[in-house]
């Protein structure tokens, strides 16, 4: 874009750098500065606008601090990605090098592309200043102790805050039933290391979180998929599986399930707990998205209905608050917690006390309450925009799940469509999604795709669905033609 | 102690809270306020001194910020432990619940006890204010990006700083040959998960780092011990072992070996690399303490002599800088790094970018250079004090290693002495050490013990050795008596 026409008024009373930042922000919103594009060197822009270089640098710094741009050392300043992935920031891979996710990440980073492929929250909502105050406050209060080795179980104050948060959700656990971990991914990894040996069977929902599939596969587990419908895991399929296959674990995401967004029905929860208790199989509840409720209070964890033992509960601050801090927690029977703590100690000794203390402090602030409200409202509006534009743009024969919370939903295309093929076409249209096979415990989900809406603005969502609608219709026509002529048509080259 | 006699002068020009802090500090130094003891409630002390409660609180806060006291939420303020362990801050256990380390930690926390058992650096040396400035600077510069999901490989700027630091040590590695991990313990864990299956053989030095033993045992490895003498691993024992047992890894700590503190001789390094290259067995170099050199520049890493591949190098910021941040790094062949990165992603996605960016910033500051100088000088003096007082206090027949860096040394007692028995007696005298069996790949090291000096003041070291000397002499007499009468004498009861 031509940035030389930005009007700056020296007498307006608003500092020049603020005027410039506002103008750049507007250019981003209107698509004249697309995602991933590089801002001009500050020296060049200053010269062409006739202002000091410092004015431009101040404007850029404000955009970076607000998450609207990002500074890459030695490379310049770039318009921040919206929602998608970034190369190098990938979900756990299925194999050592996962070509699928890496390709998605590269495509998501292309200028002008709208990505509904990643599961990242919107960093533009993060309030940096209040969190910095929390860091300063705990460093002033606890000093060097926060930089020293800390307890493997977790920082005392953070454990207290967690216990009180979980109680509010209906989960009454004592300190000795809690363990702080480095994100719920680590919680799941520790559980897998304790319970799974190569060849052991593990029940998973199908589809499910790709990071869990990657982990269980890496551990050499045999995956036993149980389908998910609009009411969550189809528990009826579970009972015979438990007696026949004697799995070591049942892994479930009962609240705002990833990738479908559905929530498990109360009757199924009750049945699931009964069946697993009778069979003596531990349930692992991944409640990563459980607090991201849009339409009502967050649902009760499954673990709340399970008495003191039986369910190993995983929570995280990554979805509602700051994923980069890698703070998660496990709530379970105290004997299980002691064993997980021993593995945690061997894995990485402990999670940084500084971040735990700062998070404990931040969670008690007004800024945190405001953030939670803003996040829920914002993602809820995006969910609405996505459901609405899917309704407008998708042709007949396409259906999708209707989440009441979380960050994603699943779209079902006619069974003869391959979303792997569709993806090439969609990228050509300028939109990226995650093909269903990435979330499938067994192949055969190639006609499904996942859309995430956490980090994408409503106008981008609408435009993204216009583009996806075009790609789907073209693919339906192409697929019909292929079925008719029996000949494959090559997708456009996309390296 | 009676704190009511602290003289405070209202007209001295020094604020009352500073006078109070100075007086409390003196009481700690003189042993009138021993380690682990609780400071009076601020309300009580304020009343008895006739000052405002705020004055006492300010004094306590200054001690806490300086690492001289620690605040336990809901429990009060305590005189900070010196060096030892704290319950809940344990090395990785040998088993799920390790009674040995837990007991050591409990004993180390007793008021008045001098602990040379833990491997913690001295938090009182940590400069909190400059590190807080680094945190503030990177948050201002990079903003919300530091709170968002980050790259599994590591934060770009931190990787750059690491590469340049390693180059200064003689290790020339590109960005694609580096991986940021959550402490070197995680680096070792990732390596073990990639290379070791249950039943696989692993060569370890004997003695070696207890956290490595715990990890390898948990992974089901068969340990192949190679002895360590004053010149490091006795490499002559290695060659036949490699051909006979076909181990998956050789794990070594060539620089300032933990627990002995010895450094591997150049000729042995050369031979080790030749033998392992010929046998095609990867070497894992744990350089955790490598930068803690007192008498000369830090020794070159083993990996520097190994060309581009062959050695997997583990580093950490835990010994020279701040262990609580859990920042470590792996340098290896780029293919190995890619595989380790994939496991890292499954284990915990990534290490917090905020801490990496802050550390990268801090490592370029004057405060960091001053800290490194202060740490080396301080631990060097403590090493000197320990060697000197061992010479003065130990009876004939006792010998010990002479480290030129690192945090520990090993004491050898006559072979018929059990340091497990000795420990009970030493605790009775008010000094704690770590028995040799905790570092032994096979039993039979019960006559050895490890002493750490990183977190203990020189006067404490001297007093600790007076106490240990008494315990050793008593044990030698008792053991002689037992041998003579053939009857065991019960140690004093120590619960």
JSON list of C-alpha atoms in Angstrom, two decimals, chain A residues 61 64-69 71 73 87-93 95-98 102 119-128 131-132 135-137 139-153 155-157 160 182-183 185-187 189 193 198 209 211 214-216 218-219 318-319 321-326 335 338-339 341-343 345-355, chain B residues 61 64-69 71 73-74 87-93 95-98 102 119-128 131-132 135-137 139-153 155-157 160 182 185-187 189 193 198 209 211 214-216 218-219 318-319 321-326 335 338-339 341-343 345-355:
[
{"chain": "A", "resi": 61, "resn": "UNK", "atom": "CA", "xyz": [6.01, 0.20, 19.24]},
{"chain": "A", "resi": 64, "resn": "UNK", "atom": "CA", "xyz": [3.56, -4.15, 18.75]},
{"chain": "A", "resi": 65, "resn": "UNK", "atom": "CA", "xyz": [2.65, -3.62, 22.39]},
{"chain": "A", "resi": 66, "resn": "UNK", "atom": "CA", "xyz": [-1.03, -3.98, 21.47]},
{"chain": "A", "resi": 67, "resn": "UNK", "atom": "CA", "xyz": [-0.35, -7.21, 19.58]},
{"chain": "A", "resi": 68, "resn": "UNK", "atom": "CA", "xyz": [-1.38, -5.64, 16.28]},
{"chain": "A", "resi": 69, "resn": "UNK", "atom": "CA", "xyz": [2.11, -5.92, 14.83]},
{"chain": "A", "resi": 71, "resn": "UNK", "atom": "CA", "xyz": [8.77, -7.15, 15.61]},
{"chain": "A", "resi": 73, "resn": "UNK", "atom": "CA", "xyz": [14.73, -9.11, 15.30]},
{"chain": "A", "resi": 87, "resn": "UNK", "atom": "CA", "xyz": [5.66, -21.24, 11.33]},
{"chain": "A", "resi": 88, "resn": "UNK", "atom": "CA", "xyz": [7.50, -22.59, 14.35]},
{"chain": "A", "resi": 89, "resn": "UNK", "atom": "CA", "xyz": [4.37, -22.40, 16.49]},
{"chain": "A", "resi": 90, "resn": "UNK", "atom": "CA", "xyz": [2.79, -25.70, 15.73]},
{"chain": "A", "resi": 91, "resn": "UNK", "atom": "CA", "xyz": [0.60, -28.09, 17.60]},
{"chain": "A", "resi": 92, "resn": "UNK", "atom": "CA", "xyz": [2.35, -31.32, 18.58]},
{"chain": "A", "resi": 93, "resn": "UNK", "atom": "CA", "xyz": [3.04, -33.24, 15.38]},
{"chain": "A", "resi": 95, "resn": "UNK", "atom": "CA", "xyz": [5.23, -37.74, 13.66]},
{"chain": "A", "resi": 96, "resn": "UNK", "atom": "CA", "xyz": [8.70, -36.32, 14.18]},
{"chain": "A", "resi": 97, "resn": "UNK", "atom": "CA", "xyz": [8.17, -33.91, 11.34]},
{"chain": "A", "resi": 98, "resn": "UNK", "atom": "CA", "xyz": [4.58, -33.33, 10.51]},
{"chain": "A", "resi": 102, "resn": "UNK", "atom": "CA", "xyz": [3.89, -27.30, 8.91]},
{"chain": "A", "resi": 119, "resn": "UNK", "atom": "CA", "xyz": [-6.08, -22.89, 17.94]},
{"chain": "A", "resi": 120, "resn": "UNK", "atom": "CA", "xyz": [-4.43, -19.75, 19.23]},
{"chain": "A", "resi": 121, "resn": "UNK", "atom": "CA", "xyz": [-6.38, -17.19, 21.23]},
{"chain": "A", "resi": 122, "resn": "UNK", "atom": "CA", "xyz": [-6.30, -13.55, 20.17]},
{"chain": "A", "resi": 123, "resn": "UNK", "atom": "CA", "xyz": [-3.20, -11.91, 21.63]},
{"chain": "A", "resi": 124, "resn": "UNK", "atom": "CA", "xyz": [-4.67, -8.50, 20.82]},
{"chain": "A", "resi": 125, "resn": "UNK", "atom": "CA", "xyz": [-6.97, -8.93, 23.81]},
{"chain": "A", "resi": 126, "resn": "UNK", "atom": "CA", "xyz": [-4.07, -9.50, 26.25]},
{"chain": "A", "resi": 127, "resn": "UNK", "atom": "CA", "xyz": [-3.54, -6.65, 28.72]},
{"chain": "A", "resi": 128, "resn": "UNK", "atom": "CA", "xyz": [0.25, -6.39, 28.98]},
{"chain": "A", "resi": 131, "resn": "UNK", "atom": "CA", "xyz": [0.31, -8.38, 33.90]},
{"chain": "A", "resi": 132, "resn": "UNK", "atom": "CA", "xyz": [3.60, -6.52, 34.10]},
{"chain": "A", "resi": 135, "resn": "UNK", "atom": "CA", "xyz": [5.20, -9.51, 37.79]},
{"chain": "A", "resi": 136, "resn": "UNK", "atom": "CA", "xyz": [6.61, -6.43, 39.51]},
{"chain": "A", "resi": 137, "resn": "UNK", "atom": "CA", "xyz": [4.42, -6.92, 42.57]},
{"chain": "A", "resi": 139, "resn": "UNK", "atom": "CA", "xyz": [9.10, -9.81, 42.58]},
{"chain": "A", "resi": 140, "resn": "UNK", "atom": "CA", "xyz": [8.92, -6.97, 45.09]},
{"chain": "A", "resi": 141, "resn": "UNK", "atom": "CA", "xyz": [7.11, -9.19, 47.56]},
{"chain": "A", "resi": 142, "resn": "UNK", "atom": "CA", "xyz": [8.89, -12.53, 47.25]},
{"chain": "A", "resi": 143, "resn": "UNK", "atom": "CA", "xyz": [12.19, -11.41, 45.73]},
{"chain": "A", "resi": 144, "resn": "UNK", "atom": "CA", "xyz": [14.95, -13.83, 44.85]},
{"chain": "A", "resi": 145, "resn": "UNK", "atom": "CA", "xyz": [12.92, -16.83, 46.00]},
{"chain": "A", "resi": 146, "resn": "UNK", "atom": "CA", "xyz": [11.05, -16.63, 42.70]},
{"chain": "A", "resi": 147, "resn": "UNK", "atom": "CA", "xyz": [14.32, -17.02, 40.76]},
{"chain": "A", "resi": 148, "resn": "UNK", "atom": "CA", "xyz": [15.51, -19.97, 42.85]},
{"chain": "A", "resi": 149, "resn": "UNK", "atom": "CA", "xyz": [14.61, -23.66, 42.41]},
{"chain": "A", "resi": 150, "resn": "UNK", "atom": "CA", "xyz": [11.00, -24.11, 43.51]},
{"chain": "A", "resi": 151, "resn": "UNK", "atom": "CA", "xyz": [8.72, -26.91, 44.64]},
{"chain": "A", "resi": 152, "resn": "UNK", "atom": "CA", "xyz": [7.80, -29.56, 42.07]},
{"chain": "A", "resi": 153, "resn": "UNK", "atom": "CA", "xyz": [4.22, -29.55, 43.32]},
{"chain": "A", "resi": 155, "resn": "UNK", "atom": "CA", "xyz": [4.00, -22.40, 44.13]},
{"chain": "A", "resi": 156, "resn": "UNK", "atom": "CA", "xyz": [1.98, -22.25, 47.34]},
{"chain": "A", "resi": 157, "resn": "UNK", "atom": "CA", "xyz": [-0.05, -19.15, 46.54]},
{"chain": "A", "resi": 160, "resn": "UNK", "atom": "CA", "xyz": [-4.33, -21.81, 46.73]},
{"chain": "A", "resi": 182, "resn": "UNK", "atom": "CA", "xyz": [3.76, -26.53, 32.28]},
{"chain": "A", "resi": 183, "resn": "UNK", "atom": "CA", "xyz": [0.49, -26.37, 30.34]},
{"chain": "A", "resi": 185, "resn": "UNK", "atom": "CA", "xyz": [-0.09, -30.72, 27.39]},
{"chain": "A", "resi": 186, "resn": "UNK", "atom": "CA", "xyz": [2.49, -31.55, 30.05]},
{"chain": "A", "resi": 187, "resn": "UNK", "atom": "CA", "xyz": [-0.26, -32.76, 32.36]},
{"chain": "A", "resi": 189, "resn": "UNK", "atom": "CA", "xyz": [2.21, -36.23, 28.95]},
{"chain": "A", "resi": 193, "resn": "UNK", "atom": "CA", "xyz": [4.07, -41.71, 31.01]},
{"chain": "A", "resi": 198, "resn": "UNK", "atom": "CA", "xyz": [3.84, -49.48, 24.30]},
{"chain": "A", "resi": 209, "resn": "UNK", "atom": "CA", "xyz": [-7.35, -32.97, 20.13]},
{"chain": "A", "resi": 211, "resn": "UNK", "atom": "CA", "xyz": [-1.86, -33.06, 20.48]},
{"chain": "A", "resi": 214, "resn": "UNK", "atom": "CA", "xyz": [0.35, -37.28, 18.69]},
{"chain": "A", "resi": 215, "resn": "UNK", "atom": "CA", "xyz": [1.30, -38.02, 22.29]},
{"chain": "A", "resi": 216, "resn": "UNK", "atom": "CA", "xyz": [-0.52, -41.34, 22.55]},
{"chain": "A", "resi": 218, "resn": "UNK", "atom": "CA", "xyz": [4.41, -41.49, 20.28]},
{"chain": "A", "resi": 219, "resn": "UNK", "atom": "CA", "xyz": [3.95, -43.55, 23.46]},
{"chain": "A", "resi": 318, "resn": "UNK", "atom": "CA", "xyz": [-3.82, -21.06, 27.90]},
{"chain": "A", "resi": 319, "resn": "UNK", "atom": "CA", "xyz": [-7.28, -20.44, 26.50]},
{"chain": "A", "resi": 321, "resn": "UNK", "atom": "CA", "xyz": [-5.55, -16.05, 29.72]},
{"chain": "A", "resi": 322, "resn": "UNK", "atom": "CA", "xyz": [-1.94, -16.28, 28.43]},
{"chain": "A", "resi": 323, "resn": "UNK", "atom": "CA", "xyz": [-0.84, -19.47, 26.66]},
{"chain": "A", "resi": 324, "resn": "UNK", "atom": "CA", "xyz": [2.79, -18.32, 26.48]},
{"chain": "A", "resi": 325, "resn": "UNK", "atom": "CA", "xyz": [3.23, -18.72, 30.22]},
{"chain": "A", "resi": 326, "resn": "UNK", "atom": "CA", "xyz": [2.66, -22.49, 29.93]},
{"chain": "A", "resi": 335, "resn": "UNK", "atom": "CA", "xyz": [-1.67, -40.91, 45.38]},
{"chain": "A", "resi": 338, "resn": "UNK", "atom": "CA", "xyz": [2.38, -37.95, 44.12]},
{"chain": "A", "resi": 339, "resn": "UNK", "atom": "CA", "xyz": [3.28, -40.27, 41.26]},
{"chain": "A", "resi": 341, "resn": "UNK", "atom": "CA", "xyz": [4.91, -35.22, 40.71]},
{"chain": "A", "resi": 342, "resn": "UNK", "atom": "CA", "xyz": [7.75, -37.77, 40.73]},
{"chain": "A", "resi": 343, "resn": "UNK", "atom": "CA", "xyz": [7.65, -37.96, 36.92]},
{"chain": "A", "resi": 345, "resn": "UNK", "atom": "CA", "xyz": [10.60, -33.95, 38.77]},
{"chain": "A", "resi": 346, "resn": "UNK", "atom": "CA", "xyz": [12.44, -36.21, 36.35]},
{"chain": "A", "resi": 347, "resn": "UNK", "atom": "CA", "xyz": [10.95, -34.38, 33.35]},
{"chain": "A", "resi": 348, "resn": "UNK", "atom": "CA", "xyz": [11.85, -30.78, 34.25]},
{"chain": "A", "resi": 349, "resn": "UNK", "atom": "CA", "xyz": [12.08, -30.45, 38.08]},
{"chain": "A", "resi": 350, "resn": "UNK", "atom": "CA", "xyz": [9.33, -27.82, 38.34]},
{"chain": "A", "resi": 351, "resn": "UNK", "atom": "CA", "xyz": [7.40, -25.03, 36.60]},
{"chain": "A", "resi": 352, "resn": "UNK", "atom": "CA", "xyz": [8.84, -21.49, 36.99]},
{"chain": "A", "resi": 353, "resn": "UNK", "atom": "CA", "xyz": [7.67, -20.04, 40.36]},
{"chain": "A", "resi": 354, "resn": "UNK", "atom": "CA", "xyz": [7.88, -16.48, 39.00]},
{"chain": "A", "resi": 355, "resn": "UNK", "atom": "CA", "xyz": [5.16, -17.15, 36.42]},
{"chain": "B", "resi": 61, "resn": "UNK", "atom": "CA", "xyz": [10.30, -6.97, 52.84]},
{"chain": "B", "resi": 64, "resn": "UNK", "atom": "CA", "xyz": [12.86, -11.07, 51.56]},
{"chain": "B", "resi": 65, "resn": "UNK", "atom": "CA", "xyz": [13.74, -9.11, 48.44]},
{"chain": "B", "resi": 66, "resn": "UNK", "atom": "CA", "xyz": [17.42, -9.72, 49.15]},
{"chain": "B", "resi": 67, "resn": "UNK", "atom": "CA", "xyz": [16.84, -13.45, 49.59]},
{"chain": "B", "resi": 68, "resn": "UNK", "atom": "CA", "xyz": [17.84, -13.32, 53.24]},
{"chain": "B", "resi": 69, "resn": "UNK", "atom": "CA", "xyz": [14.39, -14.23, 54.43]},
{"chain": "B", "resi": 71, "resn": "UNK", "atom": "CA", "xyz": [7.75, -15.24, 53.22]},
{"chain": "B", "resi": 73, "resn": "UNK", "atom": "CA", "xyz": [1.89, -17.28, 52.68]},
{"chain": "B", "resi": 74, "resn": "UNK", "atom": "CA", "xyz": [-0.18, -17.56, 55.83]},
{"chain": "B", "resi": 87, "resn": "UNK", "atom": "CA", "xyz": [11.03, -29.70, 51.55]},
{"chain": "B", "resi": 88, "resn": "UNK", "atom": "CA", "xyz": [9.21, -29.75, 48.25]},
{"chain": "B", "resi": 89, "resn": "UNK", "atom": "CA", "xyz": [12.36, -28.66, 46.40]},
{"chain": "B", "resi": 90, "resn": "UNK", "atom": "CA", "xyz": [14.00, -31.95, 45.75]},
{"chain": "B", "resi": 91, "resn": "UNK", "atom": "CA", "xyz": [16.21, -33.38, 43.09]},
{"chain": "B", "resi": 92, "resn": "UNK", "atom": "CA", "xyz": [14.49, -35.95, 40.90]},
{"chain": "B", "resi": 93, "resn": "UNK", "atom": "CA", "xyz": [13.84, -39.00, 43.05]},
{"chain": "B", "resi": 95, "resn": "UNK", "atom": "CA", "xyz": [11.68, -43.85, 42.84]},
{"chain": "B", "resi": 96, "resn": "UNK", "atom": "CA", "xyz": [8.20, -42.41, 42.90]},
{"chain": "B", "resi": 97, "resn": "UNK", "atom": "CA", "xyz": [8.72, -41.32, 46.49]},
{"chain": "B", "resi": 98, "resn": "UNK", "atom": "CA", "xyz": [12.29, -41.05, 47.48]},
{"chain": "B", "resi": 102, "resn": "UNK", "atom": "CA", "xyz": [12.89, -36.17, 51.38]},
{"chain": "B", "resi": 119, "resn": "UNK", "atom": "CA", "xyz": [22.77, -28.37, 44.94]},
{"chain": "B", "resi": 120, "resn": "UNK", "atom": "CA", "xyz": [21.09, -25.01, 44.98]},
{"chain": "B", "resi": 121, "resn": "UNK", "atom": "CA", "xyz": [23.02, -21.84, 44.17]},
{"chain": "B", "resi": 122, "resn": "UNK", "atom": "CA", "xyz": [22.88, -18.92, 46.59]},
{"chain": "B", "resi": 123, "resn": "UNK", "atom": "CA", "xyz": [19.77, -16.86, 45.90]},
{"chain": "B", "resi": 124, "resn": "UNK", "atom": "CA", "xyz": [21.17, -14.04, 48.02]},
{"chain": "B", "resi": 125, "resn": "UNK", "atom": "CA", "xyz": [23.48, -13.21, 45.11]},
{"chain": "B", "resi": 126, "resn": "UNK", "atom": "CA", "xyz": [20.59, -12.79, 42.63]},
{"chain": "B", "resi": 127, "resn": "UNK", "atom": "CA", "xyz": [20.03, -9.18, 41.52]},
{"chain": "B", "resi": 128, "resn": "UNK", "atom": "CA", "xyz": [16.25, -8.88, 41.37]},
{"chain": "B", "resi": 131, "resn": "UNK", "atom": "CA", "xyz": [16.19, -8.76, 36.04]},
{"chain": "B", "resi": 132, "resn": "UNK", "atom": "CA", "xyz": [12.88, -7.01, 36.62]},
{"chain": "B", "resi": 135, "resn": "UNK", "atom": "CA", "xyz": [11.31, -8.29, 32.04]},
{"chain": "B", "resi": 136, "resn": "UNK", "atom": "CA", "xyz": [9.86, -4.79, 31.67]},
{"chain": "B", "resi": 137, "resn": "UNK", "atom": "CA", "xyz": [12.05, -4.00, 28.66]},
{"chain": "B", "resi": 139, "resn": "UNK", "atom": "CA", "xyz": [7.41, -6.70, 27.50]},
{"chain": "B", "resi": 140, "resn": "UNK", "atom": "CA", "xyz": [7.54, -3.09, 26.32]},
{"chain": "B", "resi": 141, "resn": "UNK", "atom": "CA", "xyz": [9.37, -4.12, 23.16]},
{"chain": "B", "resi": 142, "resn": "UNK", "atom": "CA", "xyz": [7.62, -7.31, 22.14]},
{"chain": "B", "resi": 143, "resn": "UNK", "atom": "CA", "xyz": [4.32, -6.90, 23.96]},
{"chain": "B", "resi": 144, "resn": "UNK", "atom": "CA", "xyz": [1.59, -9.51, 23.79]},
{"chain": "B", "resi": 145, "resn": "UNK", "atom": "CA", "xyz": [3.66, -11.78, 21.55]},
{"chain": "B", "resi": 146, "resn": "UNK", "atom": "CA", "xyz": [5.53, -12.91, 24.67]},
{"chain": "B", "resi": 147, "resn": "UNK", "atom": "CA", "xyz": [2.27, -14.06, 26.28]},
{"chain": "B", "resi": 148, "resn": "UNK", "atom": "CA", "xyz": [1.10, -15.95, 23.19]},
{"chain": "B", "resi": 149, "resn": "UNK", "atom": "CA", "xyz": [2.05, -19.49, 22.12]},
{"chain": "B", "resi": 150, "resn": "UNK", "atom": "CA", "xyz": [5.67, -19.43, 20.93]},
{"chain": "B", "resi": 151, "resn": "UNK", "atom": "CA", "xyz": [7.99, -21.53, 18.78]},
{"chain": "B", "resi": 152, "resn": "UNK", "atom": "CA", "xyz": [8.93, -24.97, 20.09]},
{"chain": "B", "resi": 153, "resn": "UNK", "atom": "CA", "xyz": [12.52, -24.44, 18.96]},
{"chain": "B", "resi": 155, "resn": "UNK", "atom": "CA", "xyz": [12.65, -17.56, 21.08]},
{"chain": "B", "resi": 156, "resn": "UNK", "atom": "CA", "xyz": [14.68, -16.10, 18.19]},
{"chain": "B", "resi": 157, "resn": "UNK", "atom": "CA", "xyz": [16.64, -13.56, 20.17]},
{"chain": "B", "resi": 160, "resn": "UNK", "atom": "CA", "xyz": [20.98, -15.86, 18.94]},
{"chain": "B", "resi": 182, "resn": "UNK", "atom": "CA", "xyz": [12.97, -26.07, 30.28]},
{"chain": "B", "resi": 185, "resn": "UNK", "atom": "CA", "xyz": [16.90, -31.81, 33.10]},
{"chain": "B", "resi": 186, "resn": "UNK", "atom": "CA", "xyz": [14.32, -31.54, 30.33]},
{"chain": "B", "resi": 187, "resn": "UNK", "atom": "CA", "xyz": [17.08, -31.71, 27.72]},
{"chain": "B", "resi": 189, "resn": "UNK", "atom": "CA", "xyz": [14.66, -36.26, 29.48]},
{"chain": "B", "resi": 193, "resn": "UNK", "atom": "CA", "xyz": [12.85, -40.49, 25.40]},
{"chain": "B", "resi": 198, "resn": "UNK", "atom": "CA", "xyz": [13.22, -50.30, 28.42]},
{"chain": "B", "resi": 209, "resn": "UNK", "atom": "CA", "xyz": [24.19, -36.70, 38.89]},
{"chain": "B", "resi": 211, "resn": "UNK", "atom": "CA", "xyz": [18.70, -36.72, 38.50]},
{"chain": "B", "resi": 214, "resn": "UNK", "atom": "CA", "xyz": [16.55, -41.30, 38.44]},
{"chain": "B", "resi": 215, "resn": "UNK", "atom": "CA", "xyz": [15.60, -40.57, 34.85]},
{"chain": "B", "resi": 216, "resn": "UNK", "atom": "CA", "xyz": [17.45, -43.49, 33.28]},
{"chain": "B", "resi": 218, "resn": "UNK", "atom": "CA", "xyz": [12.54, -44.59, 35.30]},
{"chain": "B", "resi": 219, "resn": "UNK", "atom": "CA", "xyz": [13.01, -45.21, 31.56]},
{"chain": "B", "resi": 318, "resn": "UNK", "atom": "CA", "xyz": [20.48, -22.71, 36.51]},
{"chain": "B", "resi": 319, "resn": "UNK", "atom": "CA", "xyz": [23.92, -22.66, 38.06]},
{"chain": "B", "resi": 321, "resn": "UNK", "atom": "CA", "xyz": [22.14, -17.38, 36.82]},
{"chain": "B", "resi": 322, "resn": "UNK", "atom": "CA", "xyz": [18.57, -18.14, 37.93]},
{"chain": "B", "resi": 323, "resn": "UNK", "atom": "CA", "xyz": [17.49, -21.79, 38.27]},
{"chain": "B", "resi": 324, "resn": "UNK", "atom": "CA", "xyz": [13.86, -20.86, 38.88]},
{"chain": "B", "resi": 325, "resn": "UNK", "atom": "CA", "xyz": [13.40, -19.72, 35.30]},
{"chain": "B", "resi": 326, "resn": "UNK", "atom": "CA", "xyz": [14.01, -23.28, 34.10]},
{"chain": "B", "resi": 335, "resn": "UNK", "atom": "CA", "xyz": [18.53, -33.94, 12.56]},
{"chain": "B", "resi": 338, "resn": "UNK", "atom": "CA", "xyz": [14.46, -31.78, 14.89]},
{"chain": "B", "resi": 339, "resn": "UNK", "atom": "CA", "xyz": [13.60, -35.07, 16.56]},
{"chain": "B", "resi": 341, "resn": "UNK", "atom": "CA", "xyz": [11.91, -30.67, 19.09]},
{"chain": "B", "resi": 342, "resn": "UNK", "atom": "CA", "xyz": [9.11, -33.02, 18.05]},
{"chain": "B", "resi": 343, "resn": "UNK", "atom": "CA", "xyz": [9.22, -34.73, 21.45]},
{"chain": "B", "resi": 345, "resn": "UNK", "atom": "CA", "xyz": [6.22, -30.34, 21.37]},
{"chain": "B", "resi": 346, "resn": "UNK", "atom": "CA", "xyz": [4.40, -33.39, 22.68]},
{"chain": "B", "resi": 347, "resn": "UNK", "atom": "CA", "xyz": [5.89, -32.91, 26.16]},
{"chain": "B", "resi": 348, "resn": "UNK", "atom": "CA", "xyz": [4.93, -29.27, 26.78]},
{"chain": "B", "resi": 349, "resn": "UNK", "atom": "CA", "xyz": [4.68, -27.43, 23.40]},
{"chain": "B", "resi": 350, "resn": "UNK", "atom": "CA", "xyz": [7.40, -24.89, 24.20]},
{"chain": "B", "resi": 351, "resn": "UNK", "atom": "CA", "xyz": [9.30, -23.01, 26.93]},
{"chain": "B", "resi": 352, "resn": "UNK", "atom": "CA", "xyz": [7.81, -19.61, 27.98]},
{"chain": "B", "resi": 353, "resn": "UNK", "atom": "CA", "xyz": [8.96, -16.93, 25.47]},
{"chain": "B", "resi": 354, "resn": "UNK", "atom": "CA", "xyz": [8.71, -14.21, 28.13]},
{"chain": "B", "resi": 355, "resn": "UNK", "atom": "CA", "xyz": [11.42, -15.82, 30.24]}
]
